[in-house]
Tab-separated table of C-alpha atoms in Angstrom:
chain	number	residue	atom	x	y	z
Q	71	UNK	CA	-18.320	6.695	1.241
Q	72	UNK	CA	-20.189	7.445	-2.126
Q	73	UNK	CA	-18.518	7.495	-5.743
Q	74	UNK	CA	-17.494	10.985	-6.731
Q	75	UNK	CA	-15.095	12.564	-8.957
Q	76	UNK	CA	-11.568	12.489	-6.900
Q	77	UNK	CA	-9.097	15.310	-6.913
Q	78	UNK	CA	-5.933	13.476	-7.528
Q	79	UNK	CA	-1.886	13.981	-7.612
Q	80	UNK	CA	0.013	12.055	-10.759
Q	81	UNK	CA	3.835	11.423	-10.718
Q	82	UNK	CA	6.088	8.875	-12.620
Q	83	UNK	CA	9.264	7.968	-12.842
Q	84	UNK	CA	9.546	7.703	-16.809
Q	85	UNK	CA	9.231	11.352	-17.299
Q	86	UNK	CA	6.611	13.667	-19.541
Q	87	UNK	CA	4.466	12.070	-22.376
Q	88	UNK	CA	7.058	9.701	-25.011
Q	89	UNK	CA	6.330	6.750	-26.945
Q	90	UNK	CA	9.775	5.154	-26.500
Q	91	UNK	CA	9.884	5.637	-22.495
Q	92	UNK	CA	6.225	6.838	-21.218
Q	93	UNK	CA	3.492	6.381	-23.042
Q	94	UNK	CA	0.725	5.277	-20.504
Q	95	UNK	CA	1.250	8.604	-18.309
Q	96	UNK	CA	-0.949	10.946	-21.243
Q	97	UNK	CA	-4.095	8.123	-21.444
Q	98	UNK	CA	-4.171	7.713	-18.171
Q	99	UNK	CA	-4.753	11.047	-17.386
Q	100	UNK	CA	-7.439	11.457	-20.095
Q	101	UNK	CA	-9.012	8.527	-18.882
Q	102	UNK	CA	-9.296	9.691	-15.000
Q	103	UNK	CA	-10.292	13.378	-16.684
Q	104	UNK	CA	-13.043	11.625	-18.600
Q	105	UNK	CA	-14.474	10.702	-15.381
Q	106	UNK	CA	-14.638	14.244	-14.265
Q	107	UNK	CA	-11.602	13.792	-11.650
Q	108	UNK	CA	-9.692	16.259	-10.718
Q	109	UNK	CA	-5.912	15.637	-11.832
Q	110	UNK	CA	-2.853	17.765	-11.050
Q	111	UNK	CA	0.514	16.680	-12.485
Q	112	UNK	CA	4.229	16.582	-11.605
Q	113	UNK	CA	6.362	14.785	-13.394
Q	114	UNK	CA	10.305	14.232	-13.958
Q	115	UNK	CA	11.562	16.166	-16.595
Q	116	UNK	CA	13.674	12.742	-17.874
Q	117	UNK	CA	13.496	9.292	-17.363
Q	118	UNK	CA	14.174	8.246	-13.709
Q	119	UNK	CA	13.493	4.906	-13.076
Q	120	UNK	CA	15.311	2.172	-10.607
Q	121	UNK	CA	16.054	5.105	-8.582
Q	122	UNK	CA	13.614	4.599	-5.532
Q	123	UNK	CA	12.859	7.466	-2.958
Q	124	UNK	CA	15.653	9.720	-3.153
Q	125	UNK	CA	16.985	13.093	-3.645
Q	126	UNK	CA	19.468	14.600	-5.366
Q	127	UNK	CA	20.433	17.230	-2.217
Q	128	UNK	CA	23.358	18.979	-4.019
Q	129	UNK	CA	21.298	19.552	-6.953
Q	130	UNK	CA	18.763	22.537	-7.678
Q	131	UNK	CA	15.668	21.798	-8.965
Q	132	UNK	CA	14.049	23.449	-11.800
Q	133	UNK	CA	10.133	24.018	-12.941
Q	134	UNK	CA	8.907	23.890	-16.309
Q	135	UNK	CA	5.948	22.677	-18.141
Q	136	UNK	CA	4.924	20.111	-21.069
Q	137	UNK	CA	2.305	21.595	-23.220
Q	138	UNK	CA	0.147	18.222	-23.242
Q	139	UNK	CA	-1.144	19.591	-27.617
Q	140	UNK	CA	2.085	20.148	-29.140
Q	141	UNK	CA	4.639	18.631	-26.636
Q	142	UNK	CA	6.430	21.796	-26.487
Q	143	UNK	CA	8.186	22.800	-23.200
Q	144	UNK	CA	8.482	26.363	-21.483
Q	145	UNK	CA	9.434	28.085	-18.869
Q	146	UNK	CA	6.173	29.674	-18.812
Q	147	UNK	CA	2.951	28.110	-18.328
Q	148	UNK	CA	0.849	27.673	-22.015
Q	149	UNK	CA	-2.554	25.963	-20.944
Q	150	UNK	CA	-3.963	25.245	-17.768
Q	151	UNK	CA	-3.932	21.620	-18.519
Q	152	UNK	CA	-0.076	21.920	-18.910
Q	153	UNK	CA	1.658	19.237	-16.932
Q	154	UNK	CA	4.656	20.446	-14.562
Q	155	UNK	CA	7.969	19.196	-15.066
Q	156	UNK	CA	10.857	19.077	-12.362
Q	157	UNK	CA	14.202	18.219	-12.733
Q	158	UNK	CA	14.154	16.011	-10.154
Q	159	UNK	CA	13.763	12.303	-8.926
Q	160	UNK	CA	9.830	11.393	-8.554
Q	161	UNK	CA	9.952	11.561	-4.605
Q	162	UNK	CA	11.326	15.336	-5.173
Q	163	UNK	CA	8.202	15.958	-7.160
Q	164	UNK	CA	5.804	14.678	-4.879
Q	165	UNK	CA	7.288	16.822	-2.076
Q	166	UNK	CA	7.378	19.835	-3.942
Q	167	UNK	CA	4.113	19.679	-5.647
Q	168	UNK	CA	2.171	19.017	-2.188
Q	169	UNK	CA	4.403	21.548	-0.367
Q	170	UNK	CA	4.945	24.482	-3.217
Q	171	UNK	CA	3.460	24.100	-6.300
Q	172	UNK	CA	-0.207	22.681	-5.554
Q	173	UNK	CA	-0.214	23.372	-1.501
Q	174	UNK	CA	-3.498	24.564	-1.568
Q	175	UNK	CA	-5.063	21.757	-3.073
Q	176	UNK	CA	-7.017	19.491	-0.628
Q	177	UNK	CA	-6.078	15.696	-2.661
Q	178	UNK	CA	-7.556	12.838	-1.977
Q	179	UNK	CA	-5.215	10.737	-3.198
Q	180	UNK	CA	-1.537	10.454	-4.302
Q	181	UNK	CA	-1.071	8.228	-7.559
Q	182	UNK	CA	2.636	6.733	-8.699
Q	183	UNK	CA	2.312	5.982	-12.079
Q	184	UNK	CA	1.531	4.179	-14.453
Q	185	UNK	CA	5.113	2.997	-14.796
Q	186	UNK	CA	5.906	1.942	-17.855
Q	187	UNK	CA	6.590	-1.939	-17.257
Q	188	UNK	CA	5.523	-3.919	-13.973
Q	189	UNK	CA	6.519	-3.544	-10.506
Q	190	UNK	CA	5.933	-6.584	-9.024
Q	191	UNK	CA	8.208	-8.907	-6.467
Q	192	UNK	CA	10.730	-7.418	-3.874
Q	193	UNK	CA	13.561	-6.182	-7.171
Q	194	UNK	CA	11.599	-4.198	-8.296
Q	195	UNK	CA	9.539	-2.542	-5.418
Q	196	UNK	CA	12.842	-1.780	-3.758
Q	197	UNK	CA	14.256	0.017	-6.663
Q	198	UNK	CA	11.414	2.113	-8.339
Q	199	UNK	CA	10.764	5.466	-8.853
Q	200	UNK	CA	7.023	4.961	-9.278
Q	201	UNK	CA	6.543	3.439	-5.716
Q	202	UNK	CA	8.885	5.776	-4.360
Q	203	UNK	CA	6.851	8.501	-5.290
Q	204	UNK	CA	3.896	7.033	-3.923
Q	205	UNK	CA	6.250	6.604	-0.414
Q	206	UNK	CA	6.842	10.146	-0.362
Q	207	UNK	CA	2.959	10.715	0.054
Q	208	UNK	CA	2.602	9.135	2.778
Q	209	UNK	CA	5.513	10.878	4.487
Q	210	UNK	CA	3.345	13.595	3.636
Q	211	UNK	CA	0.132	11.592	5.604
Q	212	UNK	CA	-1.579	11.430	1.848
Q	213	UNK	CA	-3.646	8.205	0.620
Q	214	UNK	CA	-0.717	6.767	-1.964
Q	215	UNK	CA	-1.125	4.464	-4.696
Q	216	UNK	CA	1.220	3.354	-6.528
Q	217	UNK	CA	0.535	1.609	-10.505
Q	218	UNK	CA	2.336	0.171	-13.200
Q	219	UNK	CA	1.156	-1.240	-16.239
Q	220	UNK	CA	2.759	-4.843	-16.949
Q	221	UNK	CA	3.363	-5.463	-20.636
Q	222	UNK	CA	3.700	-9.026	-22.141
Q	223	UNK	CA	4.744	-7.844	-25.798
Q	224	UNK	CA	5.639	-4.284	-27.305
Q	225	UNK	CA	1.990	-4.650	-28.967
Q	226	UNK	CA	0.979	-1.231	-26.610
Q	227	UNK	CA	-2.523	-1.365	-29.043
Q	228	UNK	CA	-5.083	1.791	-27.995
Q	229	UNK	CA	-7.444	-0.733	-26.452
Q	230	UNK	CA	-5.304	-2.249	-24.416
Q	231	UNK	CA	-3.910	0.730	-22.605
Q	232	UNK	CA	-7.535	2.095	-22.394
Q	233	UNK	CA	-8.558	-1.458	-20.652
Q	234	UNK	CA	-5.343	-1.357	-18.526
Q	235	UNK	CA	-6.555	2.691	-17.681
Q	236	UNK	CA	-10.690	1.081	-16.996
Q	237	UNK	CA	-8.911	-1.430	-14.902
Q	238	UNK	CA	-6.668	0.593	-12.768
Q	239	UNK	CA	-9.207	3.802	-12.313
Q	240	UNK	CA	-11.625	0.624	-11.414
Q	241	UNK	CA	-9.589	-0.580	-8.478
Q	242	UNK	CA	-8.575	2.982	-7.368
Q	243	UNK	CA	-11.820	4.077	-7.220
Q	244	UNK	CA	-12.685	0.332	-4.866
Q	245	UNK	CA	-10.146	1.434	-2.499
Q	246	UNK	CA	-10.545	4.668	-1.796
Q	247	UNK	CA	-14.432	3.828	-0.747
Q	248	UNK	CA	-13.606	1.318	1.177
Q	249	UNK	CA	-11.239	3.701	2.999
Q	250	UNK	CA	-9.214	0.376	4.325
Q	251	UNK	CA	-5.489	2.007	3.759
Q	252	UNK	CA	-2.535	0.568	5.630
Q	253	UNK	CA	-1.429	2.001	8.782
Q	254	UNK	CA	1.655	4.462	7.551
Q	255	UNK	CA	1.093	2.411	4.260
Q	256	UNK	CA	-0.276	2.760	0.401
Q	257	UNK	CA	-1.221	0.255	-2.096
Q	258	UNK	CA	1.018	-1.435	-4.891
Q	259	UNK	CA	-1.061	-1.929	-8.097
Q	260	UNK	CA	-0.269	-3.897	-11.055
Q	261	UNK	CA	-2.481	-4.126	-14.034
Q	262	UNK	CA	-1.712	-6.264	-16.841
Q	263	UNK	CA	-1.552	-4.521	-20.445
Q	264	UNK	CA	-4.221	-6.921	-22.476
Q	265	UNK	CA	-7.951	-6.525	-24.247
Q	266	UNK	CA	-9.857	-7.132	-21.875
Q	267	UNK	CA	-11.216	-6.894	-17.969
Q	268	UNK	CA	-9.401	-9.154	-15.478
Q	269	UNK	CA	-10.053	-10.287	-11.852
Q	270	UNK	CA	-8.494	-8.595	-9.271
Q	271	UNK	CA	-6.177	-10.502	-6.750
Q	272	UNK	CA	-4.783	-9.267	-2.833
Q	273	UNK	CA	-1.553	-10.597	-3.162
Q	274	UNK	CA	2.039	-10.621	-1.393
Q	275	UNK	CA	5.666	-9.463	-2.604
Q	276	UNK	CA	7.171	-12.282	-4.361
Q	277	UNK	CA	10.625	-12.567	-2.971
Q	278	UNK	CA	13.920	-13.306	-5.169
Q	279	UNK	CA	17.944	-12.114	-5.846
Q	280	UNK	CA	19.532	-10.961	-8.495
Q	281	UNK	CA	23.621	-11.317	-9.469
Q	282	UNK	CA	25.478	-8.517	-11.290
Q	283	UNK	CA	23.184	-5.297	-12.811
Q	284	UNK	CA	25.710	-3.864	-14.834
Q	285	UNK	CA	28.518	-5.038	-17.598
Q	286	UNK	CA	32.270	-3.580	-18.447
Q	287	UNK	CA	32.435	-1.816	-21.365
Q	288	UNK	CA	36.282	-0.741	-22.737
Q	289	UNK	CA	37.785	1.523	-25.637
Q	290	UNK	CA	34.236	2.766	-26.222
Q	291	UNK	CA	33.558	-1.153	-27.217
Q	292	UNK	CA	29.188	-1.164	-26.820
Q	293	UNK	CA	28.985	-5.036	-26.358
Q	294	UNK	CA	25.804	-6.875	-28.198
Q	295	UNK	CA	23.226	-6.885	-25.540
Q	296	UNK	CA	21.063	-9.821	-24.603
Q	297	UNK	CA	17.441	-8.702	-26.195
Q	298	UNK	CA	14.821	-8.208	-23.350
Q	299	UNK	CA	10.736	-7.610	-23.186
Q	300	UNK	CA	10.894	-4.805	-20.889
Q	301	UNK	CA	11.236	-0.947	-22.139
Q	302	UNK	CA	13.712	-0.385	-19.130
Q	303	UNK	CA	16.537	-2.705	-20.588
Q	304	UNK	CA	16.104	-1.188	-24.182
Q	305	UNK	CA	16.350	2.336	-23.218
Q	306	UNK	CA	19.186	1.649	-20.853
Q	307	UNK	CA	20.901	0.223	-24.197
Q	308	UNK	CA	19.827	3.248	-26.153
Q	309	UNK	CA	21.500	6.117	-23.729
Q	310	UNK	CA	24.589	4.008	-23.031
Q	311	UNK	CA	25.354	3.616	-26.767
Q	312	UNK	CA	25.175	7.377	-27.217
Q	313	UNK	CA	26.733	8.018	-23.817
Q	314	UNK	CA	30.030	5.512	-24.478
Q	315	UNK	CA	30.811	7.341	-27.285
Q	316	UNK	CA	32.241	10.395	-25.469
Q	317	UNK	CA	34.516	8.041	-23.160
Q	318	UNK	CA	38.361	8.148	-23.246
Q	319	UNK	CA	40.212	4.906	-24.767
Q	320	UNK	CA	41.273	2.506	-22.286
Q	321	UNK	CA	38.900	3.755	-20.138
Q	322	UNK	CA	36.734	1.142	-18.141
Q	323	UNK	CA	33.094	2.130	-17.866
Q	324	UNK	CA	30.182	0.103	-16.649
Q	325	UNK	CA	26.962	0.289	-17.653
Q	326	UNK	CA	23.213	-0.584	-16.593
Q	327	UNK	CA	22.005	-4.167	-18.188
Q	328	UNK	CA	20.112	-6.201	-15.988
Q	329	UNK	CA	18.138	-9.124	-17.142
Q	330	UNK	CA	15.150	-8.297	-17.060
Q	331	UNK	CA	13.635	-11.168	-18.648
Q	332	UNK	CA	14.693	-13.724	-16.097
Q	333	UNK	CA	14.239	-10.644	-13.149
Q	334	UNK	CA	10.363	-10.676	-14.493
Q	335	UNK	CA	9.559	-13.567	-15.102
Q	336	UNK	CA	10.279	-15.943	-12.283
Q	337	UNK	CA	9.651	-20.067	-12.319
Q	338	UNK	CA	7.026	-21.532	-10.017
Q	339	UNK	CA	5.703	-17.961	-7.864
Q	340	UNK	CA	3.722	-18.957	-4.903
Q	341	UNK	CA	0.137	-18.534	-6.012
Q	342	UNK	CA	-0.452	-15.967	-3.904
Q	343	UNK	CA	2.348	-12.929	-4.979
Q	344	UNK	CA	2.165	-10.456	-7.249
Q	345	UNK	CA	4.689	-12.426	-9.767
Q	346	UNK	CA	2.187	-14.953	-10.180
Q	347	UNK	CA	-1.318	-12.875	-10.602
Q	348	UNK	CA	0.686	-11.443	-13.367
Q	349	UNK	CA	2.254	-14.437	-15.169
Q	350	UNK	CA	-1.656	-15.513	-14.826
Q	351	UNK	CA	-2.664	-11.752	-16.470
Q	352	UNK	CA	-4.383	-11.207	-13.153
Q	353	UNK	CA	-4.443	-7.148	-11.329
Q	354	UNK	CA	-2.318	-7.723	-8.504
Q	355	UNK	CA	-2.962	-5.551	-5.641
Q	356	UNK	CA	-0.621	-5.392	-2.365
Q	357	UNK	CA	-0.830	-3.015	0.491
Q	358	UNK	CA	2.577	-2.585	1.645
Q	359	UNK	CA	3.855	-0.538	4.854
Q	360	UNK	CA	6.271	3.163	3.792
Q	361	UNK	CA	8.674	1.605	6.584
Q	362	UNK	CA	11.330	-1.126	6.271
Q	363	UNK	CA	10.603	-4.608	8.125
Q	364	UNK	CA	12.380	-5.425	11.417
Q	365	UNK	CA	13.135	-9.227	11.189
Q	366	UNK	CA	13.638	-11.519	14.259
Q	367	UNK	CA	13.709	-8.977	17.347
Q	368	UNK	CA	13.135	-12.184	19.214
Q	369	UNK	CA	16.146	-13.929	18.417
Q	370	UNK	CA	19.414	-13.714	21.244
Q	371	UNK	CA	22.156	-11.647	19.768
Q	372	UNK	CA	24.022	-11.612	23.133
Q	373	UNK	CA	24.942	-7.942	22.103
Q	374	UNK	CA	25.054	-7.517	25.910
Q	375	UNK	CA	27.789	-9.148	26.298
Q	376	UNK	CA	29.375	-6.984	23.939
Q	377	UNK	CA	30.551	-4.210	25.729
Q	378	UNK	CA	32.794	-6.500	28.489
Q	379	UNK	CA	35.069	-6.817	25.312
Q	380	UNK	CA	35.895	-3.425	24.376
């Protein structure tokens, strides 16, 4: 299959263009226009990460655009570069963009991301918005990648982001020659944020727990949170704060805090998971099935037995 200019689909799960919650979604697209792709966009019209593939089926969903100049947003369409905005979780947008709003576009390929922050070991790919986009494609039977860009400081310099954008249009552009995609599958990408090119390394899910996500919060009482490296735990912080405020006293609330230091960050990764190309600053690159694993079908259950007892 020879290089050529793809005609791609873009969706997040950090919303339109913002320096505080998605600021890799704007280069990225440059970038991939640069090279004389094709690039349609959908986007959340707010932040919606941790919230995986769903939908919200009681809720209506509403089109607008981003003017990508001024930032403005309208009902009405400014540019023809304007990026669409849903009010919707990033598997909503996917569906409706390849069903409705861009359904005569032939795409070659369906891109989650970049998410702001990585998405690397089993907490993460279970819970984000990014990869659930890129799920939704293939229930659609479209080529699906989904990318994040890890971050190892809040130094987000221009040259790094354009070397994380080089990197990941790099590897996207390796894949979809070699036309190897997973059976009902995509591909999980995850490029580091530094200044300069890495190696690129096939790797597994690392695989780890977590305790409690969230903390009690009472009489509108916004407890000092634990400072964290990843933009997810500060803007969680940032919309509780404003959000607690309108709460009743004596009212318990809980809020969203994980640690996301410890979550990202794991001791002693197996050499060959995504956790450790990335502690290493290596692109980590797993294909991954749109299905969930069936464990030990060859184990005895005795579930025959089962039905002499009711």
């Amino acid at each position: 299959m020879s290089a050529r200019p793809l005609k791609v689909l873009i969706s997040n799960d950090d919303g339109p263009p913002c320096h505080e919650e998605s600021p890799f979604i704007l280069p990225f697209i440059e970038h991939l226009e640069s090279l004389g792709w094709d690039v349609k966009v959908c986007l959340p019209d707010s932040q919606k990460s941790w919230i995986s593939k769903s939908f919200m089926i009681k809720e209506h969903v509403e089109m607008s655009y981003y003017h990508r100049e001024t930032g403005e947003r309208s009902y009405h369409r400014q540019a023809p570069y304007d990026i669409v905005l849903l009010s919707a979780t990033p598997a909503t947008c996917i569906n409706i963009a390849l069903h409705h709003i861009f359904k005569d576009e032939q795409f070659d390929l369906v891109i989650g991301g970049p998410n702001f922050g990585r998405n690397s070991a089993n907490i993460y790919t279970l819970s984000s918005g990014t990869i659930g986009a890129a799920l939704e494609a293939v229930m659609s039977q479209k080529k699906a990648i989904a990318l994040s860009f890890a971050f190892f400081s809040r130094d987000f310099a221009k040259n790094k982001i354009e070397c994380a954008c080089q990197m990941a249009s790099n590897v996207i552009q390796h894949l979809y020659q070699k036309d190897m995609w997973p059976a009902h599958g995509l591909f999980n990408v995850n490029v580091p944020l530094v200044d300069e090119l890495r190696p690129v390394r096939l790797t597994h899910f690392h695989t780890t727990s977590y305790g409690s996500l969230f903390r009690p919060l009472k009489d509108k009482m916004i407890s000092d949170a634990a400072t964290t490296s990843d933009a997810s735990g500060e803007m969680v912080e940032q919309s509780v704060r404003s959000e607690a405020e309108g709460h009743e006293p004596g009212k318990t609330i809980f809020h969203f805090a994980p640690d996301i230091k410890s979550m990202s960050h794991p001791a002693d990764p197996d050499s060959n998971t995504d956790a450790w190309a990335l502690q290493n600053r290596y692109v980590s690159v797993t294909p991954m099935v749109a299905a969930y694993q069936i464990a030990n079908m060859d184990k005895d259950y005795e579930l025959d037995s089962l039905h002499a007892k009711i």
